[in-house]
């Protein structure tokens, strides 16, 4: 068995691959593949409807919040969000907690004023900023809830009277949050929800229709809401895989239940990093991400040896991002506790052999 710690696209529940393969070959015994039926058929509409209902249920969304399945990945939302929410002369507040935040900031500047109210750039993004104020008149405040590359996470969502917008690409549905507090949440599916090719947008419809600008038809959230994410052909297979993952998550007991397992996985790995003399964590302890665990060794040469050692032992995807180095173990929802225990065992063995 391969233990897949990849950062994204990443591990999905194993049972899902059988169902998805079956759907490609012969969808619900129709004699047709899910890939060759029209997106406006009742058959596909049922997939879209179920995915939406499941997401609303798992996130406990109220009736003001709409769910969209859109093309273009989370990166498209970097521009689509300000295009729909921020007028020319208005200001949006952003937090700068990593490369993804910085990319969101860059795009927002194309549409209005951006005030960076806090940044951890000076500390190489190894922490989440604590003391900062968001101007009352900022149209919205944008945070990246989990910083995939650096392994930091907002443990508490900041209190602010402003409208909240969040990039939750790498921790959506991993922990209980009051999702209704956010006016807009977006996430590429390929980390915790499904296959690459679709992103999820959750939006409070009351914040739409206020910008003074013409928005291209396909980029206007209102049109997508009206057409049920089917203004044009949606990424049908990616949405189908999302639906299967959401079904799986519900079977696991939903977000409450998966959060408990995620906490246990993170605690297990961080405890080993802190106890093992060969390894050390790279970020502020109180800001440690429960999804992406980053750690290094003192000696780059031993790092190479450890990487080789875990590779030989069926561990996949723990090489750190090139900007951080060392290792990154991603502990997304579908990764079983058993894989974390196994990695910890290898870290232990390696330390004993190299003491
Ligand atoms: C992966 C990631 C993105 C980029 O997602 P794409 O779907 O590839 O555009 C954006 N934000 C965060 C936090 C991510 O982890």
mmCIF file of N, CA and C in Angstrom, residues 16-144:
data_model
loop_
_atom_site.group_PDB
_atom_site.id
_atom_site.type_symbol
_atom_site.label_atom_id
_atom_site.label_comp_id
_atom_site.label_asym_id
_atom_site.label_seq_id
_atom_site.Cartn_x
_atom_site.Cartn_y
_atom_site.Cartn_z
ATOM 1 N N UNK A 16 -13.741 5.529 -3.889
ATOM 2 C CA UNK A 16 -14.213 6.444 -4.911
ATOM 3 C C UNK A 16 -13.680 6.099 -6.304
ATOM 4 N N UNK A 17 -12.449 5.577 -6.344
ATOM 5 C CA UNK A 17 -11.860 5.289 -7.658
ATOM 6 C C UNK A 17 -12.611 4.164 -8.364
ATOM 7 N N UNK A 18 -13.084 3.207 -7.587
ATOM 8 C CA UNK A 18 -13.871 2.130 -8.199
ATOM 9 C C UNK A 18 -15.177 2.684 -8.761
ATOM 10 N N UNK A 19 -15.849 3.508 -7.962
ATOM 11 C CA UNK A 19 -17.116 4.084 -8.425
ATOM 12 C C UNK A 19 -16.908 4.972 -9.641
ATOM 13 N N UNK A 20 -15.831 5.765 -9.604
ATOM 14 C CA UNK A 20 -15.571 6.685 -10.715
ATOM 15 C C UNK A 20 -15.219 5.897 -11.987
ATOM 16 N N UNK A 21 -14.470 4.791 -11.832
ATOM 17 C CA UNK A 21 -14.127 3.976 -13.008
ATOM 18 C C UNK A 21 -15.383 3.367 -13.616
ATOM 19 N N UNK A 22 -16.207 2.834 -12.730
ATOM 20 C CA UNK A 22 -17.472 2.242 -13.172
ATOM 21 C C UNK A 22 -18.313 3.284 -13.930
ATOM 22 N N UNK A 23 -18.322 4.510 -13.414
ATOM 23 C CA UNK A 23 -19.121 5.572 -14.047
ATOM 24 C C UNK A 23 -18.594 5.928 -15.431
ATOM 25 N N UNK A 24 -17.274 5.781 -15.617
ATOM 26 C CA UNK A 24 -16.696 6.060 -16.935
ATOM 27 C C UNK A 24 -17.084 4.951 -17.917
ATOM 28 N N UNK A 25 -17.147 3.725 -17.417
ATOM 29 C CA UNK A 25 -17.439 2.591 -18.299
ATOM 30 C C UNK A 25 -18.930 2.448 -18.600
ATOM 31 N N UNK A 26 -19.730 2.607 -17.558
ATOM 32 C CA UNK A 26 -21.160 2.336 -17.725
ATOM 33 C C UNK A 26 -21.888 2.996 -16.559
ATOM 34 N N UNK A 27 -22.372 4.205 -16.806
ATOM 35 C CA UNK A 27 -22.924 4.982 -15.693
ATOM 36 C C UNK A 27 -24.303 4.472 -15.283
ATOM 37 N N UNK A 28 -24.424 4.070 -14.056
ATOM 38 C CA UNK A 28 -25.660 3.507 -13.471
ATOM 39 C C UNK A 28 -26.403 2.596 -14.442
ATOM 40 N N UNK A 29 -25.619 1.699 -15.049
ATOM 41 C CA UNK A 29 -26.193 0.701 -15.956
ATOM 42 C C UNK A 29 -26.977 1.270 -17.120
ATOM 43 N N UNK A 30 -26.587 2.469 -17.539
ATOM 44 C CA UNK A 30 -27.292 3.098 -18.657
ATOM 45 C C UNK A 30 -26.708 2.641 -19.990
ATOM 46 N N UNK A 31 -25.536 1.975 -19.926
ATOM 47 C CA UNK A 31 -24.851 1.630 -21.162
ATOM 48 C C UNK A 31 -24.036 2.803 -21.698
ATOM 49 N N UNK A 32 -24.077 3.918 -20.992
ATOM 50 C CA UNK A 32 -23.333 5.111 -21.421
ATOM 51 C C UNK A 32 -22.332 5.514 -20.346
ATOM 52 N N UNK A 33 -21.272 6.180 -20.799
ATOM 53 C CA UNK A 33 -20.291 6.715 -19.859
ATOM 54 C C UNK A 33 -20.770 8.064 -19.333
ATOM 55 N N UNK A 34 -20.407 8.376 -18.105
ATOM 56 C CA UNK A 34 -20.692 9.706 -17.553
ATOM 57 C C UNK A 34 -20.066 10.799 -18.426
ATOM 58 N N UNK A 35 -19.037 10.410 -19.197
ATOM 59 C CA UNK A 35 -18.336 11.383 -20.039
ATOM 60 C C UNK A 35 -19.054 11.681 -21.348
ATOM 61 N N UNK A 36 -20.083 10.928 -21.652
ATOM 62 C CA UNK A 36 -20.712 11.114 -22.962
ATOM 63 C C UNK A 36 -22.197 11.452 -22.871
ATOM 64 N N UNK A 37 -22.645 11.841 -21.673
ATOM 65 C CA UNK A 37 -24.049 12.264 -21.588
ATOM 66 C C UNK A 37 -24.096 13.788 -21.517
ATOM 67 N N UNK A 38 -25.170 14.349 -21.990
ATOM 68 C CA UNK A 38 -25.305 15.813 -21.997
ATOM 69 C C UNK A 38 -25.390 16.362 -20.582
ATOM 70 N N UNK A 39 -24.821 17.562 -20.392
ATOM 71 C CA UNK A 39 -24.862 18.128 -19.044
ATOM 72 C C UNK A 39 -26.257 18.604 -18.665
ATOM 73 N N UNK A 40 -27.143 18.771 -19.663
ATOM 74 C CA UNK A 40 -28.498 19.210 -19.313
ATOM 75 C C UNK A 40 -29.493 18.052 -19.206
ATOM 76 N N UNK A 41 -28.972 16.850 -19.238
ATOM 77 C CA UNK A 41 -29.862 15.694 -19.062
ATOM 78 C C UNK A 41 -30.239 15.561 -17.591
ATOM 79 N N UNK A 42 -31.391 14.953 -17.326
ATOM 80 C CA UNK A 42 -31.767 14.704 -15.932
ATOM 81 C C UNK A 42 -30.701 13.880 -15.201
ATOM 82 N N UNK A 43 -30.017 13.014 -15.923
ATOM 83 C CA UNK A 43 -28.991 12.171 -15.293
ATOM 84 C C UNK A 43 -27.862 13.014 -14.714
ATOM 85 N N UNK A 44 -27.349 13.964 -15.493
ATOM 86 C CA UNK A 44 -26.282 14.788 -14.937
ATOM 87 C C UNK A 44 -26.827 15.818 -13.959
ATOM 88 N N UNK A 45 -28.013 16.339 -14.243
ATOM 89 C CA UNK A 45 -28.603 17.322 -13.319
ATOM 90 C C UNK A 45 -28.691 16.736 -11.900
ATOM 91 N N UNK A 46 -28.975 15.444 -11.834
ATOM 92 C CA UNK A 46 -29.081 14.786 -10.519
ATOM 93 C C UNK A 46 -27.732 14.795 -9.790
ATOM 94 N N UNK A 47 -26.645 14.648 -10.555
ATOM 95 C CA UNK A 47 -25.297 14.686 -9.964
ATOM 96 C C UNK A 47 -25.026 16.081 -9.409
ATOM 97 N N UNK A 48 -25.286 17.090 -10.221
ATOM 98 C CA UNK A 48 -25.067 18.482 -9.809
ATOM 99 C C UNK A 48 -25.909 18.811 -8.573
ATOM 100 N N UNK A 49 -27.162 18.406 -8.604
ATOM 101 C CA UNK A 49 -28.054 18.709 -7.475
ATOM 102 C C UNK A 49 -27.563 18.043 -6.199
ATOM 103 N N UNK A 50 -27.167 16.785 -6.310
ATOM 104 C CA UNK A 50 -26.729 16.075 -5.104
ATOM 105 C C UNK A 50 -25.442 16.696 -4.542
ATOM 106 N N UNK A 51 -24.522 17.073 -5.443
ATOM 107 C CA UNK A 51 -23.265 17.694 -4.991
ATOM 108 C C UNK A 51 -23.570 18.973 -4.218
ATOM 109 N N UNK A 52 -24.492 19.768 -4.755
ATOM 110 C CA UNK A 52 -24.848 21.032 -4.095
ATOM 111 C C UNK A 52 -25.488 20.803 -2.738
ATOM 112 N N UNK A 53 -26.451 19.898 -2.717
ATOM 113 C CA UNK A 53 -27.180 19.629 -1.469
ATOM 114 C C UNK A 53 -26.210 19.105 -0.404
ATOM 115 N N UNK A 54 -25.317 18.207 -0.813
ATOM 116 C CA UNK A 54 -24.357 17.649 0.147
ATOM 117 C C UNK A 54 -23.437 18.724 0.705
ATOM 118 N N UNK A 55 -22.961 19.602 -0.181
ATOM 119 C CA UNK A 55 -22.048 20.643 0.274
ATOM 120 C C UNK A 55 -22.763 21.593 1.238
ATOM 121 N N UNK A 56 -23.994 21.944 0.904
ATOM 122 C CA UNK A 56 -24.779 22.835 1.784
ATOM 123 C C UNK A 56 -24.997 22.185 3.143
ATOM 124 N N UNK A 57 -25.270 20.902 3.111
ATOM 125 C CA UNK A 57 -25.540 20.168 4.345
ATOM 126 C C UNK A 57 -24.254 20.051 5.188
ATOM 127 N N UNK A 58 -23.157 19.666 4.549
ATOM 128 C CA UNK A 58 -21.907 19.467 5.290
ATOM 129 C C UNK A 58 -21.380 20.784 5.858
ATOM 130 N N UNK A 59 -21.610 21.880 5.137
ATOM 131 C CA UNK A 59 -21.139 23.184 5.614
ATOM 132 C C UNK A 59 -22.200 23.886 6.454
ATOM 133 N N UNK A 60 -23.357 23.293 6.592
ATOM 134 C CA UNK A 60 -24.487 23.875 7.351
ATOM 135 C C UNK A 60 -24.789 25.305 6.882
ATOM 136 N N UNK A 61 -24.958 25.453 5.589
ATOM 137 C CA UNK A 61 -25.162 26.785 5.012
ATOM 138 C C UNK A 61 -26.611 27.240 5.135
ATOM 139 N N UNK A 62 -26.798 28.545 5.342
ATOM 140 C CA UNK A 62 -28.158 29.081 5.396
ATOM 141 C C UNK A 62 -28.644 29.386 3.973
ATOM 142 N N UNK A 63 -29.877 29.881 3.880
ATOM 143 C CA UNK A 63 -30.471 30.061 2.549
ATOM 144 C C UNK A 63 -29.904 31.237 1.758
ATOM 145 N N UNK A 64 -29.174 32.118 2.434
ATOM 146 C CA UNK A 64 -28.550 33.224 1.703
ATOM 147 C C UNK A 64 -27.307 32.766 0.940
ATOM 148 N N UNK A 65 -26.758 31.631 1.333
ATOM 149 C CA UNK A 65 -25.509 31.174 0.715
ATOM 150 C C UNK A 65 -25.766 30.207 -0.440
ATOM 151 N N UNK A 66 -25.213 30.573 -1.582
ATOM 152 C CA UNK A 66 -25.357 29.756 -2.789
ATOM 153 C C UNK A 66 -24.067 28.993 -3.050
ATOM 154 N N UNK A 67 -24.200 27.830 -3.670
ATOM 155 C CA UNK A 67 -23.026 27.019 -3.990
ATOM 156 C C UNK A 67 -22.844 26.977 -5.508
ATOM 157 N N UNK A 68 -21.628 27.280 -5.955
ATOM 158 C CA UNK A 68 -21.329 27.213 -7.388
ATOM 159 C C UNK A 68 -20.180 26.252 -7.650
ATOM 160 N N UNK A 69 -20.231 25.592 -8.787
ATOM 161 C CA UNK A 69 -19.109 24.766 -9.254
ATOM 162 C C UNK A 69 -18.602 25.401 -10.539
ATOM 163 N N UNK A 70 -17.410 25.994 -10.495
ATOM 164 C CA UNK A 70 -16.929 26.772 -11.631
ATOM 165 C C UNK A 70 -15.601 26.249 -12.176
ATOM 166 N N UNK A 71 -15.290 26.701 -13.377
ATOM 167 C CA UNK A 71 -14.017 26.348 -14.016
ATOM 168 C C UNK A 71 -12.886 27.252 -13.504
ATOM 169 N N UNK A 72 -11.674 26.884 -13.825
ATOM 170 C CA UNK A 72 -10.573 27.838 -13.722
ATOM 171 C C UNK A 72 -9.722 27.757 -12.465
ATOM 172 N N UNK A 73 -10.073 26.865 -11.554
ATOM 173 C CA UNK A 73 -9.245 26.703 -10.366
ATOM 174 C C UNK A 73 -9.371 27.887 -9.422
ATOM 175 N N UNK A 74 -8.788 27.731 -8.258
ATOM 176 C CA UNK A 74 -8.822 28.798 -7.260
ATOM 177 C C UNK A 74 -8.195 30.071 -7.817
ATOM 178 N N UNK A 75 -7.200 29.921 -8.673
ATOM 179 C CA UNK A 75 -6.488 31.089 -9.211
ATOM 180 C C UNK A 75 -7.408 32.024 -9.988
ATOM 181 N N UNK A 76 -8.435 31.493 -10.629
ATOM 182 C CA UNK A 76 -9.386 32.351 -11.336
ATOM 183 C C UNK A 76 -10.176 33.197 -10.342
ATOM 184 N N UNK A 77 -10.405 32.645 -9.152
ATOM 185 C CA UNK A 77 -11.132 33.401 -8.131
ATOM 186 C C UNK A 77 -10.332 34.602 -7.630
ATOM 187 N N UNK A 78 -9.005 34.538 -7.755
ATOM 188 C CA UNK A 78 -8.196 35.697 -7.349
ATOM 189 C C UNK A 78 -8.672 36.962 -8.063
ATOM 190 N N UNK A 79 -9.109 36.810 -9.327
ATOM 191 C CA UNK A 79 -9.609 37.995 -10.047
ATOM 192 C C UNK A 79 -11.129 38.090 -10.040
ATOM 193 N N UNK A 80 -11.803 36.946 -10.028
ATOM 194 C CA UNK A 80 -13.271 36.989 -10.114
ATOM 195 C C UNK A 80 -13.901 37.611 -8.861
ATOM 196 N N UNK A 81 -13.260 37.380 -7.721
ATOM 197 C CA UNK A 81 -13.770 37.945 -6.460
ATOM 198 C C UNK A 81 -13.767 39.474 -6.501
ATOM 199 N N UNK A 82 -12.612 40.122 -6.725
ATOM 200 C CA UNK A 82 -12.643 41.593 -6.769
ATOM 201 C C UNK A 82 -13.478 42.134 -7.923
ATOM 202 N N UNK A 83 -13.509 41.422 -9.042
ATOM 203 C CA UNK A 83 -14.309 41.884 -10.180
ATOM 204 C C UNK A 83 -15.789 42.016 -9.799
ATOM 205 N N UNK A 84 -16.252 41.112 -8.947
ATOM 206 C CA UNK A 84 -17.663 41.111 -8.545
ATOM 207 C C UNK A 84 -17.962 41.903 -7.275
ATOM 208 N N UNK A 85 -16.929 42.152 -6.450
ATOM 209 C CA UNK A 85 -17.207 42.751 -5.139
ATOM 210 C C UNK A 85 -16.584 44.119 -4.902
ATOM 211 N N UNK A 86 -15.625 44.512 -5.739
ATOM 212 C CA UNK A 86 -14.854 45.721 -5.449
ATOM 213 C C UNK A 86 -14.916 46.717 -6.596
ATOM 214 N N UNK A 87 -15.461 47.927 -6.337
ATOM 215 C CA UNK A 87 -15.486 48.962 -7.382
ATOM 216 C C UNK A 87 -14.142 49.690 -7.425
ATOM 217 N N UNK A 88 -13.926 50.364 -8.552
ATOM 218 C CA UNK A 88 -12.680 51.100 -8.831
ATOM 219 C C UNK A 88 -12.070 51.870 -7.667
ATOM 220 N N UNK A 89 -12.914 52.709 -7.044
ATOM 221 C CA UNK A 89 -12.379 53.627 -6.042
ATOM 222 C C UNK A 89 -12.441 53.051 -4.636
ATOM 223 N N UNK A 90 -12.971 51.882 -4.506
ATOM 224 C CA UNK A 90 -13.121 51.283 -3.178
ATOM 225 C C UNK A 90 -11.856 50.530 -2.760
ATOM 226 N N UNK A 91 -11.806 50.213 -1.451
ATOM 227 C CA UNK A 91 -10.645 49.523 -0.904
ATOM 228 C C UNK A 91 -11.051 48.159 -0.353
ATOM 229 N N UNK A 92 -10.222 47.161 -0.647
ATOM 230 C CA UNK A 92 -10.402 45.845 -0.026
ATOM 231 C C UNK A 92 -9.182 45.582 0.843
ATOM 232 N N UNK A 93 -9.398 44.923 1.975
ATOM 233 C CA UNK A 93 -8.286 44.596 2.876
ATOM 234 C C UNK A 93 -7.849 43.150 2.633
ATOM 235 N N UNK A 94 -6.545 42.946 2.588
ATOM 236 C CA UNK A 94 -6.006 41.596 2.375
ATOM 237 C C UNK A 94 -4.957 41.289 3.432
ATOM 238 N N UNK A 95 -4.885 40.025 3.814
ATOM 239 C CA UNK A 95 -3.785 39.573 4.653
ATOM 240 C C UNK A 95 -2.806 38.854 3.733
ATOM 241 N N UNK A 96 -1.523 39.038 3.998
ATOM 242 C CA UNK A 96 -0.490 38.426 3.155
ATOM 243 C C UNK A 96 0.203 37.339 3.966
ATOM 244 N N UNK A 97 -0.227 36.103 3.775
ATOM 245 C CA UNK A 97 0.328 35.006 4.585
ATOM 246 C C UNK A 97 1.018 33.941 3.734
ATOM 247 N N UNK A 98 1.336 34.290 2.490
ATOM 248 C CA UNK A 98 2.026 33.312 1.654
ATOM 249 C C UNK A 98 1.872 33.628 0.187
ATOM 250 N N UNK A 99 2.445 32.762 -0.626
ATOM 251 C CA UNK A 99 2.449 32.992 -2.069
ATOM 252 C C UNK A 99 1.034 33.074 -2.646
ATOM 253 N N UNK A 100 0.128 32.226 -2.152
ATOM 254 C CA UNK A 100 -1.242 32.254 -2.694
ATOM 255 C C UNK A 100 -1.929 33.562 -2.339
ATOM 256 N N UNK A 101 -1.736 34.049 -1.105
ATOM 257 C CA UNK A 101 -2.296 35.348 -0.722
ATOM 258 C C UNK A 101 -1.737 36.437 -1.618
ATOM 259 N N UNK A 102 -0.431 36.393 -1.823
ATOM 260 C CA UNK A 102 0.228 37.434 -2.618
ATOM 261 C C UNK A 102 -0.337 37.448 -4.043
ATOM 262 N N UNK A 103 -0.635 36.259 -4.564
ATOM 263 C CA UNK A 103 -1.216 36.205 -5.915
ATOM 264 C C UNK A 103 -2.618 36.798 -5.924
ATOM 265 N N UNK A 104 -3.369 36.543 -4.862
ATOM 266 C CA UNK A 104 -4.722 37.106 -4.764
ATOM 267 C C UNK A 104 -4.639 38.631 -4.700
ATOM 268 N N UNK A 105 -3.667 39.145 -3.951
ATOM 269 C CA UNK A 105 -3.470 40.591 -3.807
ATOM 270 C C UNK A 105 -3.143 41.230 -5.155
ATOM 271 N N UNK A 106 -2.256 40.585 -5.876
ATOM 272 C CA UNK A 106 -1.834 41.112 -7.184
ATOM 273 C C UNK A 106 -3.033 41.281 -8.120
ATOM 274 N N UNK A 107 -3.902 40.301 -8.145
ATOM 275 C CA UNK A 107 -5.064 40.373 -9.039
ATOM 276 C C UNK A 107 -6.063 41.426 -8.563
ATOM 277 N N UNK A 108 -6.261 41.508 -7.238
ATOM 278 C CA UNK A 108 -7.253 42.465 -6.703
ATOM 279 C C UNK A 108 -6.882 43.889 -7.068
ATOM 280 N N UNK A 109 -5.571 44.168 -7.134
ATOM 281 C CA UNK A 109 -5.108 45.521 -7.468
ATOM 282 C C UNK A 109 -5.555 45.959 -8.857
ATOM 283 N N UNK A 110 -5.918 45.020 -9.704
ATOM 284 C CA UNK A 110 -6.405 45.360 -11.041
ATOM 285 C C UNK A 110 -7.802 45.975 -10.989
ATOM 286 N N UNK A 111 -8.501 45.810 -9.857
ATOM 287 C CA UNK A 111 -9.911 46.212 -9.794
ATOM 288 C C UNK A 111 -10.221 47.335 -8.814
ATOM 289 N N UNK A 112 -9.317 47.622 -7.879
ATOM 290 C CA UNK A 112 -9.588 48.676 -6.901
ATOM 291 C C UNK A 112 -8.360 48.872 -6.028
ATOM 292 N N UNK A 113 -8.570 49.550 -4.888
ATOM 293 C CA UNK A 113 -7.441 49.732 -3.970
ATOM 294 C C UNK A 113 -7.320 48.514 -3.068
ATOM 295 N N UNK A 114 -6.088 48.155 -2.783
ATOM 296 C CA UNK A 114 -5.854 47.032 -1.876
ATOM 297 C C UNK A 114 -5.028 47.531 -0.712
ATOM 298 N N UNK A 115 -5.516 47.284 0.490
ATOM 299 C CA UNK A 115 -4.712 47.603 1.665
ATOM 300 C C UNK A 115 -4.276 46.296 2.301
ATOM 301 N N UNK A 116 -2.969 46.110 2.387
ATOM 302 C CA UNK A 116 -2.456 44.901 3.038
ATOM 303 C C UNK A 116 -2.404 45.198 4.534
ATOM 304 N N UNK A 117 -3.340 44.634 5.285
ATOM 305 C CA UNK A 117 -3.463 45.010 6.701
ATOM 306 C C UNK A 117 -2.527 44.219 7.602
ATOM 307 N N UNK A 118 -1.986 43.128 7.087
ATOM 308 C CA UNK A 118 -1.006 42.371 7.868
ATOM 309 C C UNK A 118 -0.244 41.454 6.932
ATOM 310 N N UNK A 119 1.011 41.178 7.296
ATOM 311 C CA UNK A 119 1.829 40.328 6.442
ATOM 312 C C UNK A 119 2.870 39.594 7.279
ATOM 313 N N UNK A 120 3.132 38.373 6.914
ATOM 314 C CA UNK A 120 4.204 37.626 7.584
ATOM 315 C C UNK A 120 5.358 37.381 6.618
ATOM 316 N N UNK A 121 5.398 38.170 5.563
ATOM 317 C CA UNK A 121 6.427 37.993 4.537
ATOM 318 C C UNK A 121 7.833 38.115 5.112
ATOM 319 N N UNK A 122 8.006 39.116 6.011
ATOM 320 C CA UNK A 122 9.321 39.351 6.625
ATOM 321 C C UNK A 122 9.820 38.129 7.391
ATOM 322 N N UNK A 123 8.889 37.341 7.904
ATOM 323 C CA UNK A 123 9.274 36.123 8.640
ATOM 324 C C UNK A 123 9.201 34.898 7.733
ATOM 325 N N UNK A 124 9.373 35.110 6.449
ATOM 326 C CA UNK A 124 9.284 34.006 5.491
ATOM 327 C C UNK A 124 7.993 33.210 5.612
ATOM 328 N N UNK A 125 6.952 33.901 5.980
ATOM 329 C CA UNK A 125 5.616 33.284 6.073
ATOM 330 C C UNK A 125 5.552 32.108 7.048
ATOM 331 N N UNK A 126 6.332 32.189 8.119
ATOM 332 C CA UNK A 126 6.333 31.090 9.084
ATOM 333 C C UNK A 126 5.348 31.315 10.230
ATOM 334 N N UNK A 127 4.535 32.346 10.131
ATOM 335 C CA UNK A 127 3.548 32.581 11.183
ATOM 336 C C UNK A 127 2.320 33.279 10.614
ATOM 337 N N UNK A 128 1.281 33.325 11.439
ATOM 338 C CA UNK A 128 0.061 34.058 11.095
ATOM 339 C C UNK A 128 0.093 35.363 11.899
ATOM 340 N N UNK A 129 -0.033 36.512 11.225
ATOM 341 C CA UNK A 129 0.023 37.795 11.939
ATOM 342 C C UNK A 129 -1.070 37.888 13.014
ATOM 343 N N UNK A 130 -0.740 38.543 14.127
ATOM 344 C CA UNK A 130 -1.691 38.588 15.245
ATOM 345 C C UNK A 130 -2.330 39.970 15.451
ATOM 346 N N UNK A 131 -1.506 41.016 15.545
ATOM 347 C CA UNK A 131 -2.073 42.322 15.873
ATOM 348 C C UNK A 131 -2.216 43.185 14.642
ATOM 349 N N UNK A 132 -3.437 43.408 14.253
ATOM 350 C CA UNK A 132 -3.658 44.257 13.088
ATOM 351 C C UNK A 132 -5.109 44.728 13.137
ATOM 352 N N UNK A 133 -5.391 45.779 12.403
ATOM 353 C CA UNK A 133 -6.760 46.290 12.357
ATOM 354 C C UNK A 133 -7.205 46.357 10.899
ATOM 355 N N UNK A 134 -8.455 46.069 10.684
ATOM 356 C CA UNK A 134 -9.019 46.161 9.340
ATOM 357 C C UNK A 134 -9.878 47.427 9.289
ATOM 358 N N UNK A 135 -9.592 48.332 8.338
ATOM 359 C CA UNK A 135 -10.393 49.569 8.267
ATOM 360 C C UNK A 135 -11.879 49.247 8.078
ATOM 361 N N UNK A 136 -12.706 49.989 8.797
ATOM 362 C CA UNK A 136 -14.156 49.740 8.744
ATOM 363 C C UNK A 136 -14.736 49.847 7.349
ATOM 364 N N UNK A 137 -14.131 50.743 6.551
ATOM 365 C CA UNK A 137 -14.738 50.975 5.234
ATOM 366 C C UNK A 137 -14.221 50.007 4.155
ATOM 367 N N UNK A 138 -13.361 49.077 4.536
ATOM 368 C CA UNK A 138 -12.904 48.101 3.542
ATOM 369 C C UNK A 138 -14.086 47.245 3.096
ATOM 370 N N UNK A 139 -14.249 47.101 1.806
ATOM 371 C CA UNK A 139 -15.398 46.358 1.258
ATOM 372 C C UNK A 139 -15.422 44.922 1.757
ATOM 373 N N UNK A 140 -14.237 44.337 1.839
ATOM 374 C CA UNK A 140 -14.144 42.995 2.403
ATOM 375 C C UNK A 140 -12.733 42.748 2.911
ATOM 376 N N UNK A 141 -12.591 41.716 3.718
ATOM 377 C CA UNK A 141 -11.285 41.325 4.237
ATOM 378 C C UNK A 141 -11.004 39.901 3.758
ATOM 379 N N UNK A 142 -9.871 39.743 3.074
ATOM 380 C CA UNK A 142 -9.540 38.448 2.467
ATOM 381 C C UNK A 142 -8.460 37.714 3.270
ATOM 382 N N UNK A 143 -8.732 36.469 3.598
ATOM 383 C CA UNK A 143 -7.695 35.641 4.227
ATOM 384 C C UNK A 143 -7.536 34.323 3.461
ATOM 385 N N UNK A 144 -6.347 33.759 3.577
ATOM 386 C CA UNK A 144 -6.098 32.408 3.067
ATOM 387 C C UNK A 144 -6.062 31.529 4.314
#
